[in-house]
Short mmCIF file of C-alpha atoms in Angstrom, two decimals:
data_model
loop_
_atom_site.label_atom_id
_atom_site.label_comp_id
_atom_site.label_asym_id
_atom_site.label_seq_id
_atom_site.Cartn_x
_atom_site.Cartn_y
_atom_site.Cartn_z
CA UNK A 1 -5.86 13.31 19.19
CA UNK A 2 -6.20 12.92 15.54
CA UNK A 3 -5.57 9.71 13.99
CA UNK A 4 -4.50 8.62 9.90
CA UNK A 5 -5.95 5.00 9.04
CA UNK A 6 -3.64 3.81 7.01
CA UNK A 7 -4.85 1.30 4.06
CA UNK A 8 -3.19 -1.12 1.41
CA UNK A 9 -4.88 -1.14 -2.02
CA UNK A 10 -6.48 -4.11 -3.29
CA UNK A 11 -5.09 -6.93 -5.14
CA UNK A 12 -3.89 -6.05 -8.20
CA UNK A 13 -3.39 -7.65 -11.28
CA UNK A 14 -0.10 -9.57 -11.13
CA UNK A 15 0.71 -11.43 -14.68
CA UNK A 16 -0.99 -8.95 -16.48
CA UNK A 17 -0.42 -6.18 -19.18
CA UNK A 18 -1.10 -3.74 -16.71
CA UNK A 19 -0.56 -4.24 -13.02
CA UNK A 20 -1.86 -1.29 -11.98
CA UNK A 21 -5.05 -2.15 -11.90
CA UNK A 22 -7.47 -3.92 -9.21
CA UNK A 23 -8.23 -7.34 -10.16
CA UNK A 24 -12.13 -8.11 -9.20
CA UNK A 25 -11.21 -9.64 -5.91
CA UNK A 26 -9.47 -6.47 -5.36
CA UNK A 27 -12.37 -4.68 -5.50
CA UNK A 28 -14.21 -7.30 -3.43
CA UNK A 29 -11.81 -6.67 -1.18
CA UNK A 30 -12.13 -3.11 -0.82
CA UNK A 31 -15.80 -2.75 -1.16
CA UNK A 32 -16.03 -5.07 2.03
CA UNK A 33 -13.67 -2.96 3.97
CA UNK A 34 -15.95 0.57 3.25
CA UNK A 35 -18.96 -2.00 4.26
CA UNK A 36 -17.39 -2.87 7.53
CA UNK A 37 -16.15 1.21 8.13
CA UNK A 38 -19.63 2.38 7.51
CA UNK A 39 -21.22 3.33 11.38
CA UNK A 40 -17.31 2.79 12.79
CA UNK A 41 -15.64 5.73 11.24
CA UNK A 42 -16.15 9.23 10.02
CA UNK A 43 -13.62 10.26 7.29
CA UNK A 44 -12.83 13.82 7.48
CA UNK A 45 -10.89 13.60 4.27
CA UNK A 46 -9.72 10.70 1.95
CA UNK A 47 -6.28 10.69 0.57
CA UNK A 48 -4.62 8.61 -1.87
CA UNK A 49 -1.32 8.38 -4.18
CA UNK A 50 -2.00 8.62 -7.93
CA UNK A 51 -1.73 5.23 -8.98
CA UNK A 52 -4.51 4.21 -10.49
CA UNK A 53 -4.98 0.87 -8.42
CA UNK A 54 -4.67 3.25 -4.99
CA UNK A 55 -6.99 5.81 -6.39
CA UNK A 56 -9.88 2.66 -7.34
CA UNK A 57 -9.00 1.49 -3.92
CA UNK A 58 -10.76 4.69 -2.33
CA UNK A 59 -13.23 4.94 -4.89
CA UNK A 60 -14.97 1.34 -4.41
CA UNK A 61 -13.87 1.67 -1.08
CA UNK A 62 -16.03 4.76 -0.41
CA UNK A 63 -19.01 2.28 -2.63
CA UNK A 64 -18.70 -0.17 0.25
CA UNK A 65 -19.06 2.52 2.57
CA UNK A 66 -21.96 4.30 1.16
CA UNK A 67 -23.78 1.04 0.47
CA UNK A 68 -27.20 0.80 1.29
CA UNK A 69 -27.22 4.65 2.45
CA UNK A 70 -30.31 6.97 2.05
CA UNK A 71 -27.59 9.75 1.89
CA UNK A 72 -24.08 9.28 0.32
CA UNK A 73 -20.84 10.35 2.41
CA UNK A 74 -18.41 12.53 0.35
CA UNK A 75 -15.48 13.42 2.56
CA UNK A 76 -13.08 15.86 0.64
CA UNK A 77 -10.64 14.18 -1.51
CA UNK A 78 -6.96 14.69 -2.36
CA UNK A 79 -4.07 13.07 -4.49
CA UNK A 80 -0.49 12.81 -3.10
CA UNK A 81 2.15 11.14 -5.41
CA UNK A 82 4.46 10.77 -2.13
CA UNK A 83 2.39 7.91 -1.12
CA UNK A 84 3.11 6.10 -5.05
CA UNK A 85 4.32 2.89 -4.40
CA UNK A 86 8.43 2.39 -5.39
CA UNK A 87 9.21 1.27 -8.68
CA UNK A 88 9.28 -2.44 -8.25
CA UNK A 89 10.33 -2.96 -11.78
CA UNK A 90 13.60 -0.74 -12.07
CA UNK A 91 14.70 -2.00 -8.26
CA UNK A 92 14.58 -5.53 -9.98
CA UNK A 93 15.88 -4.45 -13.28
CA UNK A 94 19.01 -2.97 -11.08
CA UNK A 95 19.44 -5.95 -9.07
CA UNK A 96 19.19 -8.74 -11.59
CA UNK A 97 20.09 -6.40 -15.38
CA UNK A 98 18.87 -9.49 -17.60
CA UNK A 99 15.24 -8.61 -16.33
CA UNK A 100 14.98 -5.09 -17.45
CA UNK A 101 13.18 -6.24 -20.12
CA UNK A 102 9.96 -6.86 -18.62
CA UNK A 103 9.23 -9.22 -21.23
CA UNK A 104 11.96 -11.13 -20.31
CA UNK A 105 11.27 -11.08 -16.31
CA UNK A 106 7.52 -12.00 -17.29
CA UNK A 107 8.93 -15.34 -19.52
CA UNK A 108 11.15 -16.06 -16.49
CA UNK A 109 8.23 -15.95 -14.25
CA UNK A 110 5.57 -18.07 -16.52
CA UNK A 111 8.06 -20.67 -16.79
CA UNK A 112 9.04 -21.00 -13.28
CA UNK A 113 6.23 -23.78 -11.28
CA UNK A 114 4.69 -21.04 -9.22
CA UNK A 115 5.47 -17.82 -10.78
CA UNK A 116 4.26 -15.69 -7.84
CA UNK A 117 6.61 -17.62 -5.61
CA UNK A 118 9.43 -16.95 -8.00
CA UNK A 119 8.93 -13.29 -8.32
CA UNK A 120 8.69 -13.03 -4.72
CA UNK A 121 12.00 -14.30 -3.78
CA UNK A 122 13.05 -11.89 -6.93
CA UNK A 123 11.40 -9.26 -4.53
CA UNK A 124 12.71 -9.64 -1.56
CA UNK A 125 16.58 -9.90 -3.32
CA UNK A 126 16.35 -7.09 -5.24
CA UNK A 127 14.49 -5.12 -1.98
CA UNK A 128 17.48 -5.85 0.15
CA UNK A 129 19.67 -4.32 -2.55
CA UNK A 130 17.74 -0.89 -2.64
CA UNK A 131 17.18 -0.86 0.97
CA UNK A 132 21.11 -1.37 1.43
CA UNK A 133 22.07 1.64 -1.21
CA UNK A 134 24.42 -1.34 -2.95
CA UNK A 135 24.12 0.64 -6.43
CA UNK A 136 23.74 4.52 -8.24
CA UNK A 137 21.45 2.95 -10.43
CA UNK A 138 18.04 3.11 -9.35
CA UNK A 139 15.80 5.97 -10.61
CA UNK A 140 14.57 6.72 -7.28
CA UNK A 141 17.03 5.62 -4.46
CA UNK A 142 15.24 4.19 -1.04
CA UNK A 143 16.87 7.25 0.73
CA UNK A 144 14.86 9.54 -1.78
CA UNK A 145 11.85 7.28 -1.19
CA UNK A 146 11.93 7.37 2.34
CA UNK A 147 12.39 11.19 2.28
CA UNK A 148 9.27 11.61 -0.18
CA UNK A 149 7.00 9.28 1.81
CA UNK A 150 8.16 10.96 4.98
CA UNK A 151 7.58 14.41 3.59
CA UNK A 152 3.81 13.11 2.80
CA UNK A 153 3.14 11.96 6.18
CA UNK A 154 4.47 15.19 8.22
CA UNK A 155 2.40 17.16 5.94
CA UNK A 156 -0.76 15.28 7.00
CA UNK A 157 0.20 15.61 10.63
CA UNK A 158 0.60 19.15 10.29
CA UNK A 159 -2.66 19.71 8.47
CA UNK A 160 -5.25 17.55 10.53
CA UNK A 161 -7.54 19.23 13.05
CA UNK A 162 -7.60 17.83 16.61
CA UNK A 163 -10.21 14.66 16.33
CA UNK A 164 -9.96 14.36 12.51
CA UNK A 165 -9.69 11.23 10.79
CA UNK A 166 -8.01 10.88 7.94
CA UNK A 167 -8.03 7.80 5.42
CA UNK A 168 -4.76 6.76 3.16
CA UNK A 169 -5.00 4.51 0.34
CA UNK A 170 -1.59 3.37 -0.28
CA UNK A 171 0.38 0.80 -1.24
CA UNK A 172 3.00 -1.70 0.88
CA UNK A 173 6.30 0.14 1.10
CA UNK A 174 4.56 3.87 1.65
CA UNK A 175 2.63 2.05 4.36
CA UNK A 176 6.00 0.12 5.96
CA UNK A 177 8.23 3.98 6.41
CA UNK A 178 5.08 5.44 7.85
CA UNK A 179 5.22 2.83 10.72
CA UNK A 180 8.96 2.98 10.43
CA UNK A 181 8.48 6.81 11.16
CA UNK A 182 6.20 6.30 13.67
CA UNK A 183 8.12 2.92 15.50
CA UNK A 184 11.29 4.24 15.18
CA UNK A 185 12.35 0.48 13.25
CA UNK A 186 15.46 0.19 10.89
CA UNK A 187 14.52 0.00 7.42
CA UNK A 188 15.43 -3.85 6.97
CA UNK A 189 12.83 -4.32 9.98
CA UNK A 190 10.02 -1.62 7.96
CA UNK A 191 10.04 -3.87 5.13
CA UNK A 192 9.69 -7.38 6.99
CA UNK A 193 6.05 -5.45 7.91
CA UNK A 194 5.73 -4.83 4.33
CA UNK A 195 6.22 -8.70 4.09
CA UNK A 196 3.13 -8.99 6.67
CA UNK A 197 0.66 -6.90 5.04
CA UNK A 198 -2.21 -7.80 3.25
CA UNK A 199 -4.11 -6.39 0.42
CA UNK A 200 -7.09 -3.87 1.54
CA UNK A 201 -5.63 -4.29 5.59
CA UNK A 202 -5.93 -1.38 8.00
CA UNK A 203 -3.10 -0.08 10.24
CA UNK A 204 -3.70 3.10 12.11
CA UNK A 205 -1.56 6.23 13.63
CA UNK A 206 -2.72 8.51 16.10
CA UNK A 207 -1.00 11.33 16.84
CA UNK A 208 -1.55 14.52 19.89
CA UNK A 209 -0.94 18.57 18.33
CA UNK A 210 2.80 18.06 19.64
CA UNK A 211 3.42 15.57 16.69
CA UNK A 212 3.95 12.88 18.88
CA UNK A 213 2.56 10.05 16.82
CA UNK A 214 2.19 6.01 17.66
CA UNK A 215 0.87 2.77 15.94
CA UNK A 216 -2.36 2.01 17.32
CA UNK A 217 -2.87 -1.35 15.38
CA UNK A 218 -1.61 -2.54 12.07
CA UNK A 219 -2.45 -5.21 9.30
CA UNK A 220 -6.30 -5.60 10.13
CA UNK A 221 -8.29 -7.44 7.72
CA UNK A 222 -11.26 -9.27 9.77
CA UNK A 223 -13.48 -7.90 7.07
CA UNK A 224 -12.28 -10.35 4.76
CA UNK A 225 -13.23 -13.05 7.23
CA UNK A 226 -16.25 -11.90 7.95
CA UNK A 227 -17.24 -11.56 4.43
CA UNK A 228 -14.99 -14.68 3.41
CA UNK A 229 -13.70 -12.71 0.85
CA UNK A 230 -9.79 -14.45 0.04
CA UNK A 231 -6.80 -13.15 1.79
CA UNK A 232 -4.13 -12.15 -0.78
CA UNK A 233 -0.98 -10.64 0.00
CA UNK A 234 0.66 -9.63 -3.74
#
């Protein structure tokens, strides 16, 4: 058996010029995960898409997991842009057009009472849109994001050595059609788990030299418990 542990970046930093970017409790958050990983796990290689808040994710991640250690653990290290997150922005734009100025959509949002709340239920709207194929528009359709994301994870199957363990820093909706894949869900069903999870959790897929691959568990975060580090979601 080989297995892929499967991890959501960190908080990022929503309201801001540049989202993609870990906020500081993001990186509190993964920092404490590598902490708790260290003595539990043994990365054969560490894998993330090339956004920059996935690719800090790993890096303070692997921090954590080094911390305190006479000798540092440098598994080999790869990019893959099928794991990029979709592009929240243009599903949104598509769904509502008077937000694809994000100036606009930010104003909306700053003006609302609870601005996170508001662009969540702008999420989730626009989400069922793309997920239902209800317009051309999109720059990357969910059927070309599923097929990308897909793509990604058969390639890790096929290149993992029996007992390897690989590590994915990734983001929501890559995470939700990899346990689609492996679950066999509908996509309306994949994306109520990308509802569920939570900002530097841990889901992990095993998987036999047949291919045959299962969810072993999914959406772990006791490290932020045990470190009382906040739970954050968005």
């Amino acid at each position: 058996m080989a297995e892929i542990i499967l991890i959501r970046h960190g908080q990022a930093s929503f309201g801001k010029e540049n989202y993609d970017l870990l906020s500081p409790l993001g990186e509190k958050q993964c920092f404490e995960l590598g902490k708790t990983h260290k003595g539990h796990l043994e990365p054969s290689r560490l894998v993330s898409g090339t956004l920059v808040r996935q690719q800090q994710s790993l890096s303070t991640w692997l921090d954590g997991f080094n911390h305190n250690s006479a000798k540092k653990v440098e598994p080999p290290s790869q990019k893959m842009a099928n794991f990029n997150e979709f592009d929240t922005e243009d599903v949104i734009a598509v769904a509502f057009p008077e937000f694809e100025s994000r100036e606009n959509m930010m104003r909306y949002l700053m003006e609302s009472d609870n601005p996170k709340k508001t662009f969540h239920k702008l999420y989730q709207k626009a989400v069922q849109k793309w997920v239902a194929g209800e317009s051309n528009a999109y720059a990357e359709s969910f059927q070309v994001f599923n097929d990308r994301v897909v793509m990604g994870l058969n390639s890790l199957i096929k290149t993992s050595e029996p007992g390897s363990s690989t590590v994915l820093f990734s983001s929501g909706g890559p995470i939700a059609l990899c346990l689609q894949h492996a679950l066999g869900l509908s996509s309306q069903n994949a994306f109520a788990l990308n509802e569920a999870l939570a900002n530097s959790s841990v889901s992990r897929l095993v998987f036999n030299q047949s291919g045959n691959l299962n969810l072993s568990y999914f959406n772990g975060f006791a490290h932020l418990n045990f470190s009382n580090t906040k739970i954050t979601y968005r």
